[in-house]
Coordinates of C-alpha atoms and ligand atoms in Angstrom, one line a residue:
M14 CA -21.1 5.6 -20.5
L15 CA -22.4 2.2 -22.2
S16 CA -21.0 1.4 -24.9
Y17 CA -21.8 -2.3 -27.2
Q18 CA -19.7 -4.2 -29.5
V19 CA -16.1 -2.4 -28.8
S20 CA -12.8 -3.7 -30.2
L21 CA -10.2 -3.5 -27.2
M22 CA -7.6 -3.4 -29.2
P23 CA -7.2 0.9 -28.7
F24 CA -7.6 0.2 -24.9
T25 CA -4.8 -2.3 -24.0
T26 CA -1.0 -2.0 -25.0
F27 CA -0.5 -5.7 -26.9
G28 CA -2.5 -4.6 -29.5
V29 CA -4.7 -7.8 -30.1
N30 CA -7.6 -7.7 -31.2
A31 CA -11.0 -8.7 -29.3
V32 CA -14.5 -7.4 -29.2
T33 CA -16.5 -6.8 -25.7
Q34 CA -20.2 -7.2 -26.1
I35 CA -20.7 -5.0 -23.7
F36 CA -18.3 -2.1 -22.4
Y37 CA -19.6 0.6 -19.1
Q38 CA -17.4 3.3 -18.0
A39 CA -18.9 4.3 -15.0
S40 CA -17.8 7.8 -14.1
D41 CA -18.6 7.6 -10.2
V42 CA -18.3 4.6 -7.8
Q43 CA -22.7 4.7 -7.0
D44 CA -22.5 5.4 -11.4
M45 CA -20.8 1.7 -11.5
I46 CA -23.0 0.2 -8.7
D47 CA -25.8 1.0 -10.6
F48 CA -24.6 -0.5 -13.5
L49 CA -23.5 -3.6 -11.7
K50 CA -27.5 -4.1 -10.6
S51 CA -28.8 -3.8 -13.9
N52 CA -26.6 -6.1 -15.5
Q53 CA -26.0 -10.0 -15.6
E54 CA -23.2 -10.9 -17.4
P55 CA -20.1 -11.9 -16.5
Y56 CA -17.4 -9.4 -16.7
V57 CA -13.7 -8.0 -16.7
V58 CA -12.7 -5.2 -14.9
L59 CA -10.1 -2.7 -16.4
G60 CA -7.4 -0.1 -16.1
G61 CA -5.4 0.7 -18.7
G62 CA -5.2 -2.1 -20.3
S63 CA -1.6 -2.5 -20.3
N64 CA -0.8 -5.8 -18.2
I65 CA -4.0 -7.7 -20.0
L66 CA -4.3 -9.8 -22.4
F67 CA -7.8 -11.4 -23.8
V68 CA -6.9 -15.3 -24.6
R69 CA -10.8 -14.8 -26.2
E70 CA -11.8 -13.3 -29.0
K71 CA -15.3 -12.3 -27.9
V72 CA -15.8 -11.4 -24.5
S73 CA -18.7 -10.9 -22.7
C74 CA -19.1 -7.3 -20.3
V75 CA -15.8 -5.2 -19.8
V76 CA -16.1 -2.2 -17.0
Q77 CA -14.2 0.2 -15.8
M78 CA -13.6 2.9 -13.4
C79 CA -13.3 6.7 -14.6
N80 CA -13.6 8.7 -12.0
K81 CA -10.6 10.5 -11.7
E82 CA -10.3 13.2 -9.1
I83 CA -7.2 14.0 -6.5
R84 CA -7.3 15.3 -3.4
I85 CA -5.4 16.0 -0.4
I86 CA -7.8 14.3 2.4
Q87 CA -5.5 15.4 5.3
E88 CA -1.7 16.4 6.4
D89 CA 0.6 17.6 8.6
E90 CA 4.2 19.4 9.1
N91 CA 6.1 16.9 7.2
T92 CA 3.0 14.3 5.5
L93 CA -0.2 15.0 3.4
W94 CA -2.5 11.8 2.2
I95 CA -4.4 12.5 -0.6
E96 CA -7.2 10.5 -1.8
V97 CA -7.1 9.3 -5.7
G98 CA -9.4 7.8 -8.2
A99 CA -9.3 4.9 -9.8
G100 CA -9.2 6.4 -13.2
V101 CA -6.2 8.5 -13.4
V102 CA -3.4 7.6 -15.7
W103 CA -0.7 6.4 -12.9
D104 CA 1.7 8.8 -14.4
D105 CA -0.8 12.1 -14.4
L106 CA -1.2 11.4 -10.4
V107 CA 3.6 10.5 -10.6
L108 CA 4.0 14.1 -12.5
H109 CA 1.1 16.1 -10.4
T110 CA 2.9 14.3 -6.8
V111 CA 6.8 15.3 -8.7
Q112 CA 5.6 19.0 -9.2
H113 CA 3.8 19.5 -5.9
G114 CA 7.3 18.6 -4.1
W115 CA 5.9 15.4 -2.9
Y116 CA 8.2 12.2 -2.7
G117 CA 7.4 9.1 -2.8
L118 CA 6.3 7.6 -6.1
E119 CA 8.6 9.1 -8.6
N120 CA 10.6 6.4 -9.2
L121 CA 7.6 4.9 -10.5
S122 CA 7.5 7.5 -13.2
A123 CA 6.7 6.5 -16.4
I124 CA 4.7 2.8 -15.8
P125 CA 1.1 3.1 -18.5
G126 CA -1.3 2.4 -16.8
H127 CA -4.3 3.0 -14.1
V128 CA -4.4 4.0 -10.6
G129 CA -7.1 1.7 -9.4
A130 CA -4.3 -1.5 -10.5
S131 CA -1.0 0.1 -9.2
P132 CA -2.1 -1.5 -5.9
V133 CA -3.3 -5.2 -7.8
Q134 CA 0.2 -6.2 -8.5
N135 CA 1.6 -3.7 -6.4
I136 CA 3.4 -1.8 -9.1
G137 CA 7.1 -1.4 -8.7
A138 CA 10.4 0.4 -10.3
Y139 CA 13.9 1.0 -9.6
G140 CA 13.7 -0.2 -6.0
V141 CA 10.1 1.0 -5.0
E142 CA 6.5 -0.6 -5.2
A143 CA 3.8 1.3 -4.7
A144 CA 3.0 -0.2 -1.5
S145 CA 5.5 2.3 0.8
C146 CA 2.7 5.2 -0.5
I147 CA 0.1 3.4 -0.3
H148 CA -2.2 3.5 3.0
S149 CA -5.7 2.4 2.3
I150 CA -8.1 1.0 -0.4
Q151 CA -11.3 1.7 -1.2
F152 CA -13.7 -1.2 -3.4
I153 CA -16.6 -2.6 -3.9
D154 CA -17.2 -5.9 -3.4
R155 CA -18.6 -7.4 -6.5
E156 CA -20.8 -9.4 -4.4
T157 CA -22.5 -7.8 -2.2
L158 CA -21.8 -4.6 -4.5
Q159 CA -21.2 -2.8 -1.0
V160 CA -18.2 -0.3 -0.7
L161 CA -15.6 -1.4 1.8
E162 CA -12.4 0.1 2.8
I163 CA -8.8 -1.6 3.8
G164 CA -6.1 -0.5 5.1
K165 CA -2.6 -1.2 3.1
L166 CA -1.2 -4.5 5.4
E167 CA -4.9 -6.2 5.2
C168 CA -3.4 -5.8 1.0
E169 CA -0.9 -8.2 1.9
F170 CA 1.6 -7.0 -0.7
S171 CA 4.7 -8.2 -1.6
Y172 CA 7.0 -8.8 -4.8
R173 CA 4.7 -7.3 -7.5
D174 CA 1.6 -9.4 -5.6
S175 CA -1.0 -8.5 -3.5
I176 CA -4.6 -10.0 -2.2
F177 CA -6.0 -8.6 -5.4
K178 CA -4.6 -11.5 -7.6
N179 CA -5.4 -14.2 -4.5
R180 CA -7.9 -14.3 -2.4
L181 CA -9.7 -11.0 -3.6
K182 CA -9.1 -11.9 -7.5
D183 CA -11.9 -10.9 -9.6
K184 CA -13.5 -10.0 -6.8
T185 CA -13.4 -6.1 -6.3
I186 CA -13.0 -3.1 -8.4
I187 CA -11.2 -0.9 -6.8
T188 CA -12.6 2.9 -7.3
K189 CA -9.9 4.9 -5.1
V190 CA -6.9 4.7 -3.2
V191 CA -5.6 6.8 -0.9
F192 CA -1.5 7.5 -0.7
E193 CA 0.8 9.2 2.4
L194 CA 3.5 10.2 0.7
H195 CA 5.9 13.3 2.2
K196 CA 7.2 17.3 2.4
T197 CA 10.4 15.9 2.8
G198 CA 12.7 13.8 1.6
E199 CA 15.1 11.1 0.7
L200 CA 15.7 9.8 -3.0
N201 CA 16.5 6.6 -3.9
L202 CA 19.1 5.8 -5.4
S203 CA 19.7 2.1 -4.9
Y204 CA 19.7 1.3 -8.9
G205 CA 23.2 2.3 -11.1
M206 CA 21.0 3.1 -14.2
V207 CA 19.3 6.1 -11.7
K208 CA 22.0 6.9 -9.8
E209 CA 24.2 7.5 -12.7
E210 CA 21.5 9.1 -14.9
F211 CA 20.8 11.7 -12.1
T212 CA 24.1 12.8 -11.3
K213 CA 24.3 13.5 -15.1
L214 CA 21.0 15.8 -15.0
K215 CA 22.1 17.3 -11.7
D216 CA 25.1 18.1 -13.4
N217 CA 23.9 20.0 -16.1
H218 CA 20.6 20.9 -15.0
E219 CA 18.4 23.9 -15.1
A220 CA 18.1 26.5 -12.8
G221 CA 14.5 26.3 -11.2
K222 CA 14.4 22.5 -11.3
T223 CA 14.2 19.8 -8.2
D224 CA 15.9 17.4 -7.5
L225 CA 12.2 15.0 -7.2
M226 CA 11.8 16.0 -10.6
L227 CA 15.7 15.5 -12.0
L228 CA 14.6 12.1 -10.5
R229 CA 11.6 11.7 -12.4
E230 CA 13.8 13.0 -15.8
A231 CA 16.2 10.3 -15.3
V232 CA 13.5 7.2 -14.3
I233 CA 12.4 8.3 -18.2
R234 CA 14.6 8.7 -19.8
I235 CA 16.3 5.1 -18.6
R236 CA 12.9 3.5 -19.9
E237 CA 13.0 5.0 -23.0
S238 CA 16.0 3.8 -23.6
K239 CA 15.4 -0.1 -22.9
L240 CA 11.1 -0.3 -23.7
P241 CA 9.6 -0.4 -26.5
D242 CA 6.8 2.5 -26.6
P243 CA 3.6 0.2 -27.2
K244 CA 2.2 2.4 -29.3
V245 CA 4.8 1.9 -31.9
L246 CA 5.3 -1.8 -30.7
G247 CA 2.3 -3.4 -28.4
N248 CA 3.3 -5.7 -24.9
V249 CA 2.2 -5.6 -21.6
G250 CA 6.1 -4.8 -20.0
S251 CA 7.4 -7.4 -17.9
Y252 CA 5.2 -9.9 -19.5
F253 CA 7.3 -12.3 -16.3
K254 CA 7.9 -11.9 -13.0
N255 CA 11.2 -12.0 -11.9
P256 CA 11.6 -16.0 -10.5
I257 CA 12.3 -15.5 -6.5
I258 CA 14.0 -19.1 -5.3
S259 CA 16.1 -20.5 -2.8
Q260 CA 19.6 -19.3 -1.7
K261 CA 20.1 -22.5 -2.9
Q262 CA 19.3 -23.0 -5.5
A263 CA 20.2 -19.2 -6.4
G264 CA 24.0 -20.8 -4.4
A265 CA 23.1 -23.7 -7.6
I266 CA 23.2 -21.4 -10.5
Q267 CA 26.1 -19.1 -9.3
K268 CA 28.3 -21.3 -9.5
L269 CA 27.7 -22.8 -13.0
F270 CA 26.9 -19.0 -14.1
P271 CA 29.1 -16.8 -11.7
Q272 CA 27.9 -13.9 -13.6
A273 CA 24.4 -14.8 -12.8
P274 CA 22.0 -11.4 -11.4
V275 CA 21.0 -12.3 -8.2
F276 CA 19.2 -9.6 -6.2
S277 CA 18.0 -10.7 -2.1
G278 CA 14.4 -11.2 -1.7
T279 CA 12.2 -10.6 1.0
T280 CA 13.7 -13.2 3.9
D281 CA 17.7 -14.3 4.0
E282 CA 16.1 -18.2 2.8
L283 CA 15.0 -15.8 -0.8
K284 CA 16.3 -15.0 -3.5
K285 CA 15.1 -12.5 -7.1
I286 CA 16.9 -14.2 -9.8
S287 CA 16.6 -11.7 -13.0
A288 CA 14.5 -13.1 -15.8
A289 CA 15.6 -11.9 -18.5
W290 CA 18.8 -12.9 -17.6
L291 CA 17.5 -16.7 -18.1
I292 CA 15.3 -15.8 -21.2
E293 CA 19.2 -14.4 -22.5
Q294 CA 20.8 -17.5 -21.5
V295 CA 18.5 -20.0 -23.6
G296 CA 18.9 -18.0 -26.5
M297 CA 16.1 -15.9 -26.7
K298 CA 16.5 -12.6 -26.9
G299 CA 15.1 -10.5 -29.9
Y300 CA 13.6 -14.2 -30.4
R301 CA 11.2 -13.6 -33.3
M302 CA 7.8 -16.3 -33.6
A303 CA 5.7 -15.2 -36.7
R304 CA 4.6 -12.2 -35.4
V305 CA 5.3 -12.7 -31.3
G306 CA 8.7 -12.0 -30.1
V307 CA 10.7 -11.3 -27.8
H308 CA 12.1 -7.6 -27.5
N309 CA 16.0 -7.1 -28.3
K310 CA 16.3 -4.8 -25.4
Q311 CA 14.7 -6.5 -22.8
A312 CA 14.2 -10.3 -22.6
L313 CA 11.4 -9.9 -20.0
V314 CA 10.0 -8.0 -22.6
L315 CA 7.3 -10.1 -25.8
V316 CA 6.6 -7.8 -28.3
N317 CA 3.4 -7.7 -31.1
H318 CA 4.9 -6.8 -34.1
G319 CA 1.6 -6.6 -36.4
G320 CA -1.5 -8.7 -36.4
A321 CA -0.4 -11.1 -33.7
T322 CA -3.0 -13.1 -32.1
A323 CA -3.9 -14.1 -28.3
G324 CA -2.3 -18.0 -29.4
E325 CA 0.9 -16.7 -31.0
I326 CA 1.4 -14.7 -27.6
L327 CA 0.7 -17.8 -25.4
A328 CA 3.1 -20.2 -27.5
L329 CA 5.3 -17.4 -27.7
E330 CA 5.0 -17.7 -23.3
N331 CA 4.7 -21.9 -23.3
L332 CA 8.1 -21.8 -25.6
I333 CA 10.3 -19.6 -22.8
I334 CA 9.3 -21.1 -19.9
L335 CA 9.9 -25.1 -21.2
N336 CA 13.6 -23.8 -22.4
V337 CA 14.2 -22.0 -19.1
E338 CA 12.8 -24.6 -17.1
S339 CA 14.8 -27.1 -18.6
K340 CA 18.5 -25.9 -18.9
F341 CA 17.9 -23.9 -15.2
G342 CA 15.5 -25.8 -13.3
V343 CA 13.7 -22.8 -12.9
H344 CA 9.8 -22.1 -13.5
L345 CA 9.0 -18.1 -15.0
S346 CA 5.3 -17.1 -14.0
A347 CA 3.4 -15.1 -16.5
E348 CA 3.0 -11.0 -14.8
V349 CA 0.3 -10.0 -17.4
N350 CA -3.5 -10.8 -16.5
K351 CA -5.1 -13.3 -18.9
Y352 CA -9.1 -13.3 -19.6
Ligands
FAD18 P1 -5.2 -3.3 -16.1 O1 -4.2 -4.2 -17.9 O2 -5.7 -2.7 -17.3 O3 -5.5 -4.0 -15.5 C1 -4.6 -5.2 -15.1 C2 -5.2 -5.9 -14.1 O4 -5.8 -5.4 -12.8 C3 -6.5 -6.6 -14.2 O5 -6.2 -7.9 -13.2 C4 -7.4 -6.6 -14.2 O6 -8.2 -6.4 -13.5 C5 -7.1 -5.3 -12.5 N1 -7.5 -4.5 -12.1 C6 -7.6 -3.3 -13.4 N2 -7.8 -2.6 -12.2 C7 -8.8 -2.9 -11.8 C8 -9.6 -1.5 -10.5 N3 -10.4 -0.3 -11.1 N4 -10.0 -2.9 -10.1 C9 -9.7 -4.0 -9.6 N5 -9.2 -4.7 -10.9 C10 -8.6 -3.6 -11.7 N6 4.8 -2.7 -13.8 C11 5.5 -2.3 -12.9 O7 5.3 -3.0 -12.0 N7 6.2 -2.2 -13.4 C12 6.7 -1.1 -14.3 O8 8.2 -0.3 -14.0 C13 5.6 -1.3 -15.5 N8 6.7 -0.7 -16.3 C14 5.9 -1.0 -17.2 C15 6.7 -1.3 -19.6 C16 6.0 -0.9 -20.2 C17 6.1 -0.6 -21.6 C18 4.0 -1.4 -20.1 C19 3.3 -1.4 -21.4 C20 4.0 -1.9 -18.7 C21 4.4 -1.6 -17.8 N9 4.1 -2.3 -16.1 C22 4.7 -2.4 -15.2 C23 3.1 -3.0 -16.5 C24 1.7 -2.5 -16.0 O9 1.7 -0.9 -16.7 C25 1.1 -2.0 -15.1 O10 0.6 -3.8 -14.2 C26 0.1 -1.6 -14.1 O11 -0.2 -1.2 -13.1 C27 -1.0 -2.1 -15.4 O12 -2.5 -0.8 -15.4 P2 -4.1 -1.0 -15.6 O13 -4.2 0.1 -15.8 O14 -3.2 -0.8 -17.7 O15 -4.9 -2.5 -15.5
NAP19 P1 17.2 -3.7 -15.0 O1 17.5 -2.4 -14.4 O2 18.0 -3.8 -16.0 O3 17.2 -4.9 -14.0 C1 16.9 -6.3 -14.0 C2 16.1 -6.9 -13.7 O4 17.2 -6.7 -12.1 C3 15.3 -5.9 -12.6 O5 14.1 -6.7 -12.8 C4 15.5 -6.0 -11.5 O6 14.2 -6.5 -10.1 C5 17.0 -6.4 -11.0 N1 18.1 -5.3 -10.2 C6 18.3 -4.3 -10.7 N2 18.9 -3.7 -9.9 C7 18.9 -4.2 -8.9 C8 19.1 -3.9 -7.6 N3 19.3 -2.9 -7.6 N4 18.3 -3.9 -6.4 C9 17.6 -5.4 -6.3 N5 16.7 -5.8 -8.1 C10 18.1 -5.2 -9.3 O7 15.9 -3.9 -15.0 P2 14.9 -3.1 -16.7 O8 14.4 -4.0 -17.3 O9 15.6 -1.7 -17.2 O10 13.3 -2.6 -15.8 C11 13.8 -1.2 -14.6 C12 12.7 -1.4 -13.9 O11 11.7 -0.7 -14.1 C13 12.9 -2.9 -12.1 O12 12.1 -1.8 -11.6 C14 11.6 -3.4 -13.5 O13 10.5 -4.1 -12.8 C15 10.8 -1.7 -13.9 N6 9.9 -2.7 -15.0 C16 8.7 -3.6 -14.7 C17 8.1 -3.9 -15.9 C18 6.6 -4.6 -15.3 O14 5.8 -4.8 -16.7 N7 6.6 -4.7 -14.4 C19 8.7 -3.3 -16.9 C20 9.2 -2.7 -17.4 C21 10.0 -1.7 -16.3 P3 13.2 -5.3 -10.0 O15 12.6 -5.8 -11.5 O16 12.6 -6.1 -8.7 O17 13.7 -4.2 -10.0

């Protein structure tokens, strides 16, 4: 569907205004290719708009995949492979898998956005990443308009990162994702709050609810208690990534601040430090600067108190980075995608 002069405010969760001259919503892969053959404008690929900040008020062109099919393409006794359209709402997919008793995505319940964006930053929560279930990805090469497929290993997944944020940044339109899920499995209760909430629910649950359903419910409850609802208070979830720092730097911080939340990284040499804690330590949890602020329950979330501009958000971002860097020597990087 082709539209002109469209406000992107309802298509993004930050609630910042920007207008696109052209907006194309493609029903399937061929539809998108046909549009791109005739389009001369530079364009931005939009999913559910929950991790994006338009820094200019006017944008030439925005495209969005709206293909919504979920189908099993292969299965055996223990495993199944499902192909999912990029336009499927991520949490609809998680609900579908939990209802069918398929293990893998349950800890990623209630993450906003669409399936097509899930590999981009390798979405993660409560000890699970999308990469753990992604088998392969189909995408349109934006330069050649060819439809290509890559396997999980080629996606270079790491902590909130992938090839789509690096070498292939803004070079692809992800059209389908194949997930590998399991018919039986172990629950991941490695995050303390999840285990606590799950145990509470399990002790008092109604008959007929499976462990997968209870875990999903536990995750949703925790998220609702801590994270602002974008419909009420504009935000993009974590505005910054948790910094990955050397073991030496983590040790130095812990010497001065023994309570610093430091977690293991991908190697023994690397550690992950909580960005929310760093922001809290510089006194900015709940901080407000005109129409933008740091959420009072979760310091990693920047919020739009109403009518904020991208400029105001960027000013707050810079102030936080400066304060954290001067106190801890740790550089915070934004997780949100800016255009
Ligand atoms: P968009 O915001 O539309 O786009 C994000 C980026 O992906 C952009 O660069 C865009 O160009 C690109 N992109 C989108 N679709 C495609 C496509 N089809 N092909 C190629 N590129 C594409 N994230 C987590 O990891 N874990 C969380 O727990 C989490 N919680 C959140 C909670 C809240 C309240 C909010 C608002 C956000 C949260 N997020 C979380 C961030 C966000 O939900 C994810 O990053 C999500 O995957 C973004 O999806 P989207 O469809 O909204 O992408
Ligand atoms: P939290 O549970 O208060 O934890 C704070 C930070 O400490 C998290 O960022 C988490 O890292 C880390 N952490 C906590 N327990 C850990 C453990 N057992 N092992 C390793 N790391 C641990 O965080 P929260 O803000 O309420 O978020 C809960 C989960 O949802 C987190 O996984 C978070 O990443 C995810 N989330 C992401 C976004 C986003 O936009 N990216 C927004 C909201 C929530 P990790 O972030 O690596 O898990």
